[in-house]
JSON list of C-alpha atoms in Angstrom, two decimals:
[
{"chain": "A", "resi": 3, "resn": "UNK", "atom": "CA", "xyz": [19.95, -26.53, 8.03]},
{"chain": "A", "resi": 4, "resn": "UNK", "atom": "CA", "xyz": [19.54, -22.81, 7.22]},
{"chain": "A", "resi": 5, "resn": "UNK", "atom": "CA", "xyz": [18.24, -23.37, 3.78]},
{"chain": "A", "resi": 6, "resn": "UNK", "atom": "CA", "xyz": [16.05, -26.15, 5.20]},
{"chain": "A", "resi": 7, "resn": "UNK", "atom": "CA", "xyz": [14.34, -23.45, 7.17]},
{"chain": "A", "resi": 8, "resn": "UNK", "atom": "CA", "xyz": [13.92, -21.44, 4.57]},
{"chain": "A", "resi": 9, "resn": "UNK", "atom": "CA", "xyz": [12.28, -24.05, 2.36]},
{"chain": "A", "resi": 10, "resn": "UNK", "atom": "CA", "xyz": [9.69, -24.85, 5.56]},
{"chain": "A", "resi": 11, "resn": "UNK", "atom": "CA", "xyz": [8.75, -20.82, 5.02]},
{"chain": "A", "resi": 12, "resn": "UNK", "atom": "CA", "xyz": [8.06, -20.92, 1.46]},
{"chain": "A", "resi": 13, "resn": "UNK", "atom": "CA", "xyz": [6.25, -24.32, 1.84]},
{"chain": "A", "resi": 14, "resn": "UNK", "atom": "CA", "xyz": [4.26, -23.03, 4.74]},
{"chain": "A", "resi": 15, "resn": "UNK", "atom": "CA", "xyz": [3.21, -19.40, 3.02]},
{"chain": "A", "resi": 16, "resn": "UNK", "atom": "CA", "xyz": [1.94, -21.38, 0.58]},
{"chain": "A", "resi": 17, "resn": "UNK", "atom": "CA", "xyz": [0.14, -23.91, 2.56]},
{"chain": "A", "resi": 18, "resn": "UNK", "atom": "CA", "xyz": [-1.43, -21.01, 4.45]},
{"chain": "A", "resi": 19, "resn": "UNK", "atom": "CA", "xyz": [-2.33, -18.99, 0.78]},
{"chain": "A", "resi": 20, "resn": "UNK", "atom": "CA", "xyz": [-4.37, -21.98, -0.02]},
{"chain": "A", "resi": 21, "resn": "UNK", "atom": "CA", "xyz": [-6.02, -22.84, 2.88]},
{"chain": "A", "resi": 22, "resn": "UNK", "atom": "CA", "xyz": [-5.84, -20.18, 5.13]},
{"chain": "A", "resi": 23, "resn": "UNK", "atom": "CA", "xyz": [-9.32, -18.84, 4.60]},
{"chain": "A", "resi": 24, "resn": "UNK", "atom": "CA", "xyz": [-11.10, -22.27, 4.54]},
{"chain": "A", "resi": 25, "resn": "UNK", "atom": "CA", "xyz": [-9.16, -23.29, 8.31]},
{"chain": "A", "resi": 26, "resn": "UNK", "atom": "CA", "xyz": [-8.59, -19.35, 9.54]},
{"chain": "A", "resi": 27, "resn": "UNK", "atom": "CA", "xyz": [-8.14, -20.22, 13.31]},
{"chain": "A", "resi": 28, "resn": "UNK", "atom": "CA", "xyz": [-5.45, -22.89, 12.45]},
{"chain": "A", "resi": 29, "resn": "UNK", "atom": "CA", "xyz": [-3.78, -20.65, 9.64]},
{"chain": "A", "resi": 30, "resn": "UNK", "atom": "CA", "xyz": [-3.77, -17.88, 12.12]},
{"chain": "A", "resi": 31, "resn": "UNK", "atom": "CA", "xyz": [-1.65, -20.10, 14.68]},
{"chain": "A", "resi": 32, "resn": "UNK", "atom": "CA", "xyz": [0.77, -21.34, 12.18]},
{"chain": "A", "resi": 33, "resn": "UNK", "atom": "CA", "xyz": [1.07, -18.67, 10.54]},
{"chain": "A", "resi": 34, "resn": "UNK", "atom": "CA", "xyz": [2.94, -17.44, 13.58]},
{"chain": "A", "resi": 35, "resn": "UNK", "atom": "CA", "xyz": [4.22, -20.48, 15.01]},
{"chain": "A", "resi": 36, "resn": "UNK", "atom": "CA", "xyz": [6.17, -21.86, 11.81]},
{"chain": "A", "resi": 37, "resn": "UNK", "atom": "CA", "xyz": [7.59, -18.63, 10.92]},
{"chain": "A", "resi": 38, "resn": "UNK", "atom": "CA", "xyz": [8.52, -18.13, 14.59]},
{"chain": "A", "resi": 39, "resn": "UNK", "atom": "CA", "xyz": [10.18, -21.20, 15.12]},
{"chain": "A", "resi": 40, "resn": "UNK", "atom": "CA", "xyz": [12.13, -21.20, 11.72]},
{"chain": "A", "resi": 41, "resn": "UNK", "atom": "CA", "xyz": [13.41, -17.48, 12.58]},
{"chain": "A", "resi": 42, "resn": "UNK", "atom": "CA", "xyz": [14.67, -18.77, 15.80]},
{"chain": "A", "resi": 43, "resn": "UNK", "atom": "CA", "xyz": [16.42, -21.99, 14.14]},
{"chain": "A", "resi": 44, "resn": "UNK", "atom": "CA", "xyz": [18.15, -19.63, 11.67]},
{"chain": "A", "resi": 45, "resn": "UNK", "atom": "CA", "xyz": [19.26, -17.51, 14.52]},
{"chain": "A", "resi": 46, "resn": "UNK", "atom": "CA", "xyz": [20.63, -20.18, 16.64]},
{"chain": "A", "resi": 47, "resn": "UNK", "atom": "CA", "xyz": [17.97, -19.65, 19.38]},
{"chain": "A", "resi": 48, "resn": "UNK", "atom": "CA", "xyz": [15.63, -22.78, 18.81]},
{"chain": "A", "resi": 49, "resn": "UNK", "atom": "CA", "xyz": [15.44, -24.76, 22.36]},
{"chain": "A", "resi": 50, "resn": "UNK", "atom": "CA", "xyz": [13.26, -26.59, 24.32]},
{"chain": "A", "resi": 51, "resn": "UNK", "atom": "CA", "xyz": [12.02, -23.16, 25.98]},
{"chain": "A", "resi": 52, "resn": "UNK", "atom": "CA", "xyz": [11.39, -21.63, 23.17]},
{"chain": "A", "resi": 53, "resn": "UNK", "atom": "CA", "xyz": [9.43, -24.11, 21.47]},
{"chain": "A", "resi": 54, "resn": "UNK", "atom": "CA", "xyz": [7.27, -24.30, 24.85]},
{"chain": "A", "resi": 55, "resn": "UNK", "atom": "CA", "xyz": [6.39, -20.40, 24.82]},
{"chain": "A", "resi": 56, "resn": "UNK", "atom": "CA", "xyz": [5.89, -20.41, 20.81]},
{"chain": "A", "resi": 57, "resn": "UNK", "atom": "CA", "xyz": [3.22, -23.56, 20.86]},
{"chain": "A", "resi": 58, "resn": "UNK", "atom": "CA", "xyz": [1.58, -21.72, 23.93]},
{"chain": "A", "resi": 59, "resn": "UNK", "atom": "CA", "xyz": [1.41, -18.29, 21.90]},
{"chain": "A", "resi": 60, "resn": "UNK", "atom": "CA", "xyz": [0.28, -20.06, 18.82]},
{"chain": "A", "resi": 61, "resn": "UNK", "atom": "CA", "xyz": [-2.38, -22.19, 21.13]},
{"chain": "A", "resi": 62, "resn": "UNK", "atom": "CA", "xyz": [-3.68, -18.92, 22.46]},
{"chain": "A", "resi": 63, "resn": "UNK", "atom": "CA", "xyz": [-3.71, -17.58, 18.73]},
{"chain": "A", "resi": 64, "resn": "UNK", "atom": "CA", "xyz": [-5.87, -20.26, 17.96]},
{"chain": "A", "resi": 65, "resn": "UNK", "atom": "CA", "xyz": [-8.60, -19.55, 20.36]},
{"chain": "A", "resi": 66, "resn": "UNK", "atom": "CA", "xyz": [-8.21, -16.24, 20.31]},
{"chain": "A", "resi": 67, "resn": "UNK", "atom": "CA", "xyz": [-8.04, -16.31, 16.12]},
{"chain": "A", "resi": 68, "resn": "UNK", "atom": "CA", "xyz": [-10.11, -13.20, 15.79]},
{"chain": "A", "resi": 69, "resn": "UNK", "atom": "CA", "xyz": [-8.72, -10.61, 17.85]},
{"chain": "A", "resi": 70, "resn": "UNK", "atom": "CA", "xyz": [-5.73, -11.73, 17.65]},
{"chain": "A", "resi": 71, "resn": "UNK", "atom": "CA", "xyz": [-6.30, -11.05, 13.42]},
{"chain": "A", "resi": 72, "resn": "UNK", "atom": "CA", "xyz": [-6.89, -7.34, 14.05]},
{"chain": "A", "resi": 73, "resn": "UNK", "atom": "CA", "xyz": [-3.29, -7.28, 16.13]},
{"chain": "A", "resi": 74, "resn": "UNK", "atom": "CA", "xyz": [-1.71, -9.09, 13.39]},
{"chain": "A", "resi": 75, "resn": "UNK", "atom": "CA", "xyz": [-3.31, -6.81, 10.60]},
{"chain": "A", "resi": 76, "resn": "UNK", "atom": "CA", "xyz": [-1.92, -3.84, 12.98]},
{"chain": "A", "resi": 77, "resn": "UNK", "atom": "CA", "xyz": [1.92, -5.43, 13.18]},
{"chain": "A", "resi": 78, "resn": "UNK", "atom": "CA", "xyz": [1.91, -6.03, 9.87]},
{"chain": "A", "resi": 79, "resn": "UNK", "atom": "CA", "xyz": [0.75, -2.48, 8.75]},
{"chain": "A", "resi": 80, "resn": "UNK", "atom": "CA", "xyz": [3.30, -1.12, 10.94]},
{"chain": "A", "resi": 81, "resn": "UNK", "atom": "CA", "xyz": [6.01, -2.70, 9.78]},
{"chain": "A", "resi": 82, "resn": "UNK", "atom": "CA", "xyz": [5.32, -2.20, 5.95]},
{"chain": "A", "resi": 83, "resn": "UNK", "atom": "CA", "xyz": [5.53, 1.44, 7.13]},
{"chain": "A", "resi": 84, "resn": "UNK", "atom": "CA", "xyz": [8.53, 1.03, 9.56]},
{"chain": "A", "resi": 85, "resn": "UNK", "atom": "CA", "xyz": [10.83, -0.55, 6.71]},
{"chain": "A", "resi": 86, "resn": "UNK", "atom": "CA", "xyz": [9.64, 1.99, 3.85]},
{"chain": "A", "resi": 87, "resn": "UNK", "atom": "CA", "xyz": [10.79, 4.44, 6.67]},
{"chain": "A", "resi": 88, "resn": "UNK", "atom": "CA", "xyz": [14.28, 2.99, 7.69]},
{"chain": "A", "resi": 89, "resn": "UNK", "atom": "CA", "xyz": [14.73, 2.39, 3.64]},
{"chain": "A", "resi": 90, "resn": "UNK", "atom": "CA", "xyz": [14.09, 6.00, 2.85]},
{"chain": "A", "resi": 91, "resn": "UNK", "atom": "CA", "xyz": [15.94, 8.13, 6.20]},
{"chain": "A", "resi": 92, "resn": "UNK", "atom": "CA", "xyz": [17.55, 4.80, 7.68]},
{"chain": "A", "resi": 93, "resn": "UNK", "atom": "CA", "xyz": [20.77, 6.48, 6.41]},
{"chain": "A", "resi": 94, "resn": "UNK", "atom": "CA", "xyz": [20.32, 9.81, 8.21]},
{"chain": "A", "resi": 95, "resn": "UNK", "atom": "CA", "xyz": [17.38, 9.00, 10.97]},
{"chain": "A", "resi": 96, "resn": "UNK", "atom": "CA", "xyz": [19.46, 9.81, 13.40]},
{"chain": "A", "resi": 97, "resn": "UNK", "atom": "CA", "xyz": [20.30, 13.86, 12.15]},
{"chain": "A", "resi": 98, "resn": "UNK", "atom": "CA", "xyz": [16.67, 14.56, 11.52]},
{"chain": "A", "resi": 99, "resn": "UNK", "atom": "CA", "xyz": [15.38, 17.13, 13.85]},
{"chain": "A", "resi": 100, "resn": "UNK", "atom": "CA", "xyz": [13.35, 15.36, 17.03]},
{"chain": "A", "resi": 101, "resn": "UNK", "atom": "CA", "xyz": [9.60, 17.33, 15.31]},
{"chain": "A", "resi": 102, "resn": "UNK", "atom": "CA", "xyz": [10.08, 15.15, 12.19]},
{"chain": "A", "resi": 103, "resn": "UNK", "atom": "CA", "xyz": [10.91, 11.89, 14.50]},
{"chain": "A", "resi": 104, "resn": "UNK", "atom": "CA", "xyz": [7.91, 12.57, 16.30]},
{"chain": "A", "resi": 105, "resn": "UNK", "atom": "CA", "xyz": [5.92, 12.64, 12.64]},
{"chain": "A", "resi": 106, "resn": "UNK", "atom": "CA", "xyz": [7.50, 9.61, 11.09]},
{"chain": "A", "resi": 107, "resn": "UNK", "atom": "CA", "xyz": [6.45, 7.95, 14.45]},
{"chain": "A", "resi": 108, "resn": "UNK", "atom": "CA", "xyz": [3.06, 9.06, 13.79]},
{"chain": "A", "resi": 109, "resn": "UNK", "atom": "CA", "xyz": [3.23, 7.66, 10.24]},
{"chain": "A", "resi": 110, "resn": "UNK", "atom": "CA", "xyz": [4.20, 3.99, 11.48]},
{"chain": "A", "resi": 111, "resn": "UNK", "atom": "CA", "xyz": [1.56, 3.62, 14.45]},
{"chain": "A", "resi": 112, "resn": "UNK", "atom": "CA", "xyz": [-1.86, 5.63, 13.41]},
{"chain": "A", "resi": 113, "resn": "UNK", "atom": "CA", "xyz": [-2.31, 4.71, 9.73]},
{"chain": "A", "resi": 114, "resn": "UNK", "atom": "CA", "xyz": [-2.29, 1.22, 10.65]},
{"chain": "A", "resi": 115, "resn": "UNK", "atom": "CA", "xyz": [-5.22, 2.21, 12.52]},
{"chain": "A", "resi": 116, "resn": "UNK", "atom": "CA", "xyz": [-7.52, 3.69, 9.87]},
{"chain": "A", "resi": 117, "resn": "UNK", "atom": "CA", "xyz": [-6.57, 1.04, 7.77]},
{"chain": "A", "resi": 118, "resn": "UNK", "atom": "CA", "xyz": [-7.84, -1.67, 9.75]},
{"chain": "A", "resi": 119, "resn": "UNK", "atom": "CA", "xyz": [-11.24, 0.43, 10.35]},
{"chain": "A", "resi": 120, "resn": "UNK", "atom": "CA", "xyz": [-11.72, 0.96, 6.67]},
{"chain": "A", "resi": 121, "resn": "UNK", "atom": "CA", "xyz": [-11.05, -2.44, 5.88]},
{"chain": "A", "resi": 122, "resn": "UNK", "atom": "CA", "xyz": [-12.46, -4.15, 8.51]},
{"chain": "A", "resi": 123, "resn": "UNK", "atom": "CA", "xyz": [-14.63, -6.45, 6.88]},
{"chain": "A", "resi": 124, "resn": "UNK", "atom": "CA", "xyz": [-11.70, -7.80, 4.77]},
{"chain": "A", "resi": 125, "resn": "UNK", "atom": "CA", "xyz": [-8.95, -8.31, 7.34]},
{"chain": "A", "resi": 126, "resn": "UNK", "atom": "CA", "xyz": [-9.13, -12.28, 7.05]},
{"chain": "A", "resi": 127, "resn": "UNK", "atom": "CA", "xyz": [-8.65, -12.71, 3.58]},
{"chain": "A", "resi": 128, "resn": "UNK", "atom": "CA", "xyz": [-5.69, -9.77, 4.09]},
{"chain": "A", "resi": 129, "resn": "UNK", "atom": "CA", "xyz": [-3.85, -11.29, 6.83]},
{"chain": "A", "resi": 130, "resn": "UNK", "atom": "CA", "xyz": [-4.26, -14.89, 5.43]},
{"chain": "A", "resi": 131, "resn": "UNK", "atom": "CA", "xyz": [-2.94, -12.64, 2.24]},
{"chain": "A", "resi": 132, "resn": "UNK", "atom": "CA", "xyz": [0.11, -10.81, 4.40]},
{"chain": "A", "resi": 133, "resn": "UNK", "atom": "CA", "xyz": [0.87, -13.99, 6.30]},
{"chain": "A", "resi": 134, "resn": "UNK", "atom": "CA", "xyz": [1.28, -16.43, 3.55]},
{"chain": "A", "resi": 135, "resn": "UNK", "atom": "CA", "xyz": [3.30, -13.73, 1.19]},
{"chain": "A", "resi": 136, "resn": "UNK", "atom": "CA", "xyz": [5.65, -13.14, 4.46]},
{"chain": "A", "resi": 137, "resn": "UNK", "atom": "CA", "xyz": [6.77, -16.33, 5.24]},
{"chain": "A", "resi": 138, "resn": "UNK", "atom": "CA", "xyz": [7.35, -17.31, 1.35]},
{"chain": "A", "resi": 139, "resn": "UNK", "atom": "CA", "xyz": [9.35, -13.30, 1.50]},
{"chain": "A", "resi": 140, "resn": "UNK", "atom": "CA", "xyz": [11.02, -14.17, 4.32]},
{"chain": "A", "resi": 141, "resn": "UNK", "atom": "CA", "xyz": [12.45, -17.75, 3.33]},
{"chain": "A", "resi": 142, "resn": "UNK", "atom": "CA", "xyz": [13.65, -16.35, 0.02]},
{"chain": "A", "resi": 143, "resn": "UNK", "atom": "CA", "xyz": [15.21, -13.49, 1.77]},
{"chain": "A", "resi": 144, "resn": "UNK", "atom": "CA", "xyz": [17.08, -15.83, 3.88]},
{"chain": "A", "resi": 145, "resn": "UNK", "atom": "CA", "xyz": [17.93, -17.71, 0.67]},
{"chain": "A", "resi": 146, "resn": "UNK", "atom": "CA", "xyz": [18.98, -14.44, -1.72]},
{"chain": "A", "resi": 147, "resn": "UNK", "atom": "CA", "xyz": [20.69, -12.70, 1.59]},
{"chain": "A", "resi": 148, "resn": "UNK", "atom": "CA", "xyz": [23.32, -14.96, 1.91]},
{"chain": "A", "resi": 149, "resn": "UNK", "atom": "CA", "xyz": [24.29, -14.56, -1.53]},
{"chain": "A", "resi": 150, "resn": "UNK", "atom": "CA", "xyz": [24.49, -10.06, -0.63]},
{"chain": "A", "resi": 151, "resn": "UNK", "atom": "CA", "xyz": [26.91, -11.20, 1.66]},
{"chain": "A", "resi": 152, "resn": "UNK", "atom": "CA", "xyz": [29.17, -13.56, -0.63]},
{"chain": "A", "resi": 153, "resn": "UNK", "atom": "CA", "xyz": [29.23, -10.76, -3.39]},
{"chain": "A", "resi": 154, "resn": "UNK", "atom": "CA", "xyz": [31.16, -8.58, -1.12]},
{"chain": "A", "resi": 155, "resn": "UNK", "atom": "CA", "xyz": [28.58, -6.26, 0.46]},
{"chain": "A", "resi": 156, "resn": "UNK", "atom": "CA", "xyz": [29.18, -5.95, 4.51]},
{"chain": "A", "resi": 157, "resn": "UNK", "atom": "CA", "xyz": [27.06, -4.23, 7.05]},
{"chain": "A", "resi": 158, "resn": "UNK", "atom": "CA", "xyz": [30.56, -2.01, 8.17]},
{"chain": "A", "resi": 159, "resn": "UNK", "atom": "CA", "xyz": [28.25, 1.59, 7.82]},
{"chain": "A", "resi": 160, "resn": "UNK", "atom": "CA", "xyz": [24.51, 2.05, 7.95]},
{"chain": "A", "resi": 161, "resn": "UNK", "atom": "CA", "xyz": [24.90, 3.38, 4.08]},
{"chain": "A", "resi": 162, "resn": "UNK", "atom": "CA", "xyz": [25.75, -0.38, 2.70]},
{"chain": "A", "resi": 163, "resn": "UNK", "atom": "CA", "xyz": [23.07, -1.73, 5.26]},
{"chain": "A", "resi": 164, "resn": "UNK", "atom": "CA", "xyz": [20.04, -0.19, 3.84]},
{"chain": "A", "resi": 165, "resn": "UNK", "atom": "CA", "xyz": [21.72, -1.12, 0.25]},
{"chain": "A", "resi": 166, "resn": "UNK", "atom": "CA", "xyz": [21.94, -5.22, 1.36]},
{"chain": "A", "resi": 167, "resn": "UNK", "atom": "CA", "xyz": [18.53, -5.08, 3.27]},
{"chain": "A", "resi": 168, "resn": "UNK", "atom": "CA", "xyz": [17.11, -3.27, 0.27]},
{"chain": "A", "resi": 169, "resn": "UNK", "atom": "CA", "xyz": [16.22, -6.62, -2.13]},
{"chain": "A", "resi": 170, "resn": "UNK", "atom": "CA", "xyz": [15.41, -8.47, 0.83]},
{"chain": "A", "resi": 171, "resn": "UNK", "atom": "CA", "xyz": [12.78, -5.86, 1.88]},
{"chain": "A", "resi": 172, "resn": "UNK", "atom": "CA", "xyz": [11.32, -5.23, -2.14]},
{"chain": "A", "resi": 173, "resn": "UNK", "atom": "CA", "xyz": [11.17, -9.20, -2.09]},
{"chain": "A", "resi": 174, "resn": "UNK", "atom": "CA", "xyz": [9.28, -9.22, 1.18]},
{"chain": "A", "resi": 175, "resn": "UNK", "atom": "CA", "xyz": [6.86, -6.19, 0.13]},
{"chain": "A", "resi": 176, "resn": "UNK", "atom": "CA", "xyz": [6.16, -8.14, -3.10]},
{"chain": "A", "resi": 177, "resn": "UNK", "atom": "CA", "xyz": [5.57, -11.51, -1.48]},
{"chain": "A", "resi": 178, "resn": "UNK", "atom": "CA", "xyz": [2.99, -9.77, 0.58]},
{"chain": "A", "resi": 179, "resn": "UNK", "atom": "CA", "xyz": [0.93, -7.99, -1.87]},
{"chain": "A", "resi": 180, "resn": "UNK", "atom": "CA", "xyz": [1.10, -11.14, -4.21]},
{"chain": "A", "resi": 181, "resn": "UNK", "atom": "CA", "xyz": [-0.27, -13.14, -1.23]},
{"chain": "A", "resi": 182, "resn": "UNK", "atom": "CA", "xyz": [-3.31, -10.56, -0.92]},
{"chain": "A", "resi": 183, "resn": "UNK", "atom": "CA", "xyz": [-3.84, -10.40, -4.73]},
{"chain": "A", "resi": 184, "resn": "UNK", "atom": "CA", "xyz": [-3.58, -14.55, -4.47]},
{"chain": "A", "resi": 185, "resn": "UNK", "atom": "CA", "xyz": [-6.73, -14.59, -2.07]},
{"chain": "A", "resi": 186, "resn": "UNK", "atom": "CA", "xyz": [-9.06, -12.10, -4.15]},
{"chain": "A", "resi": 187, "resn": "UNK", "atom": "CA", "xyz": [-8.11, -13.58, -7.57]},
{"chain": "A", "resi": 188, "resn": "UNK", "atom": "CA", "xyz": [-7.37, -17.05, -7.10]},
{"chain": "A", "resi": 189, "resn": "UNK", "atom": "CA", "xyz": [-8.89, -18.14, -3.98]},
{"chain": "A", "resi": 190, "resn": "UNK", "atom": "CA", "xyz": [-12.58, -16.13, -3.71]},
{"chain": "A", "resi": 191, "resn": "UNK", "atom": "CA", "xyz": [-12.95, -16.95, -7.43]},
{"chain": "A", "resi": 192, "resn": "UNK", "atom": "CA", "xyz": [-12.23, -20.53, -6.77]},
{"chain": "A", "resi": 193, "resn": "UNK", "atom": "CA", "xyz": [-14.02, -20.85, -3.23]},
{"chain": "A", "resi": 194, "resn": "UNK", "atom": "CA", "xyz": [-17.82, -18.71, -4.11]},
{"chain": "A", "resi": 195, "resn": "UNK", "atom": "CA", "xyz": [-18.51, -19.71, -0.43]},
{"chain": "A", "resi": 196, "resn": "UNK", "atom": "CA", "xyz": [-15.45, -18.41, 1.41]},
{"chain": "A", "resi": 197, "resn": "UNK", "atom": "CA", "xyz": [-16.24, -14.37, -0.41]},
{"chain": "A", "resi": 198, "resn": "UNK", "atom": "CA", "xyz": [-18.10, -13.20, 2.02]},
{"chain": "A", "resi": 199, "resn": "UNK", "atom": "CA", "xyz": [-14.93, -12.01, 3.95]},
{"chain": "A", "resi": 200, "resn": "UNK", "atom": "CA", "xyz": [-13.80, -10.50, 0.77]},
{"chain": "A", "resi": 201, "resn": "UNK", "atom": "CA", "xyz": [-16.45, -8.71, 0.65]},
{"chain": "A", "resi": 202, "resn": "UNK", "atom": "CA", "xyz": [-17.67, -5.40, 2.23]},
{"chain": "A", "resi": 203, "resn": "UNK", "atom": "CA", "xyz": [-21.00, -6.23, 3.93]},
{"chain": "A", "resi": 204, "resn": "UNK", "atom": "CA", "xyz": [-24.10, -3.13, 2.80]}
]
């Protein structure tokens, strides 16, 4: 059944690639609701409950599709920076004095910020871009970690952590960026009607 949830992911980031920008408000939803219920399935923690509160905050994602895109755009910025920051100190975070906490903090939650500001008048095609390349990341991380595990590599100190989580993470990252290059060089190319939210209004 885990692999089976896996496969959904990949199936549904590539669903969402395709057609994301031509049904956003409906991409937006599943792209949380899938991934969210598959993550809770591999975890053991799919129910009746859970399924209830994950439709709701994937109905509420679909009326709400546009702020809800700048929140998304924000999570997902954060956490690119969160795991490039738990890769690089992960194995000595805790030893660093509390001023440099305080700036790696301030790396993770303001850049986002700017980011979104700047880019603004792109942040459909770039979640539909993130979204799609994280669930295919995620269901062939669940697929490749699995294997870490099986070749003898345990999570016993923080130091072989960051080296299991490490190809998962690259894999992710890659998934992500290929999803955003998919939407300006496949899909606007493709779709001459859907560019306008590629493209930075004068």
């Amino acid at each position: 059944m885990f692999y089976l949830y896996c496969i959904v992911l990949i199936l549904t980031g590539c669903g969402l690639g395709y057609y994301g920008l031509k049904k956003f408000n409906i991409a937006m939803a599943l792209s949380f609701v899938i991934p969210a219920l598959m993550a809770l399935g591999m975890i053991g923690l799919l129910g009746s409950t859970s399924i209830l509160i994950t439709l709701f905050l994937g109905a509420m994602i679909f009326i709400f599709a546009k702020p809800f895109s700048y929140i998304t755009a924000y999570f997902y910025s954060a956490f690119i920076l969160a795991m490039f920051v738990i890769l690089i100190f992960g194995q000595f975070i805790e030893e660093l004095p509390e001023i440099i906490k305080i700036v790696l903090r301030f790396v993770i939650l303001v850049p986002p910020i700017v980011f979104i500001f700047m880019f603004r008048r792109h942040v459909k095609a770039i979640i539909i871009g993130i979204s799609s390349g994280f669930s295919i990341g995620l269901g062939l991380a669940g697929i490749i970690t699995p294997q870490i595990f099986l070749a003898g590599i345990s999570f016993q100190s923080l130091d072989t952590m960051m080296t299991a989580l490490f190809v998962p993470f690259i894999m992710m990252f890659a998934a992500m960026i290929g999803g955003v290059l998919f939407q300006y060089l496949y899909i606007a190319k493709q779709n001459p009607e859907l560019i306008k939210v590629t493209k930075i209004a004068k």
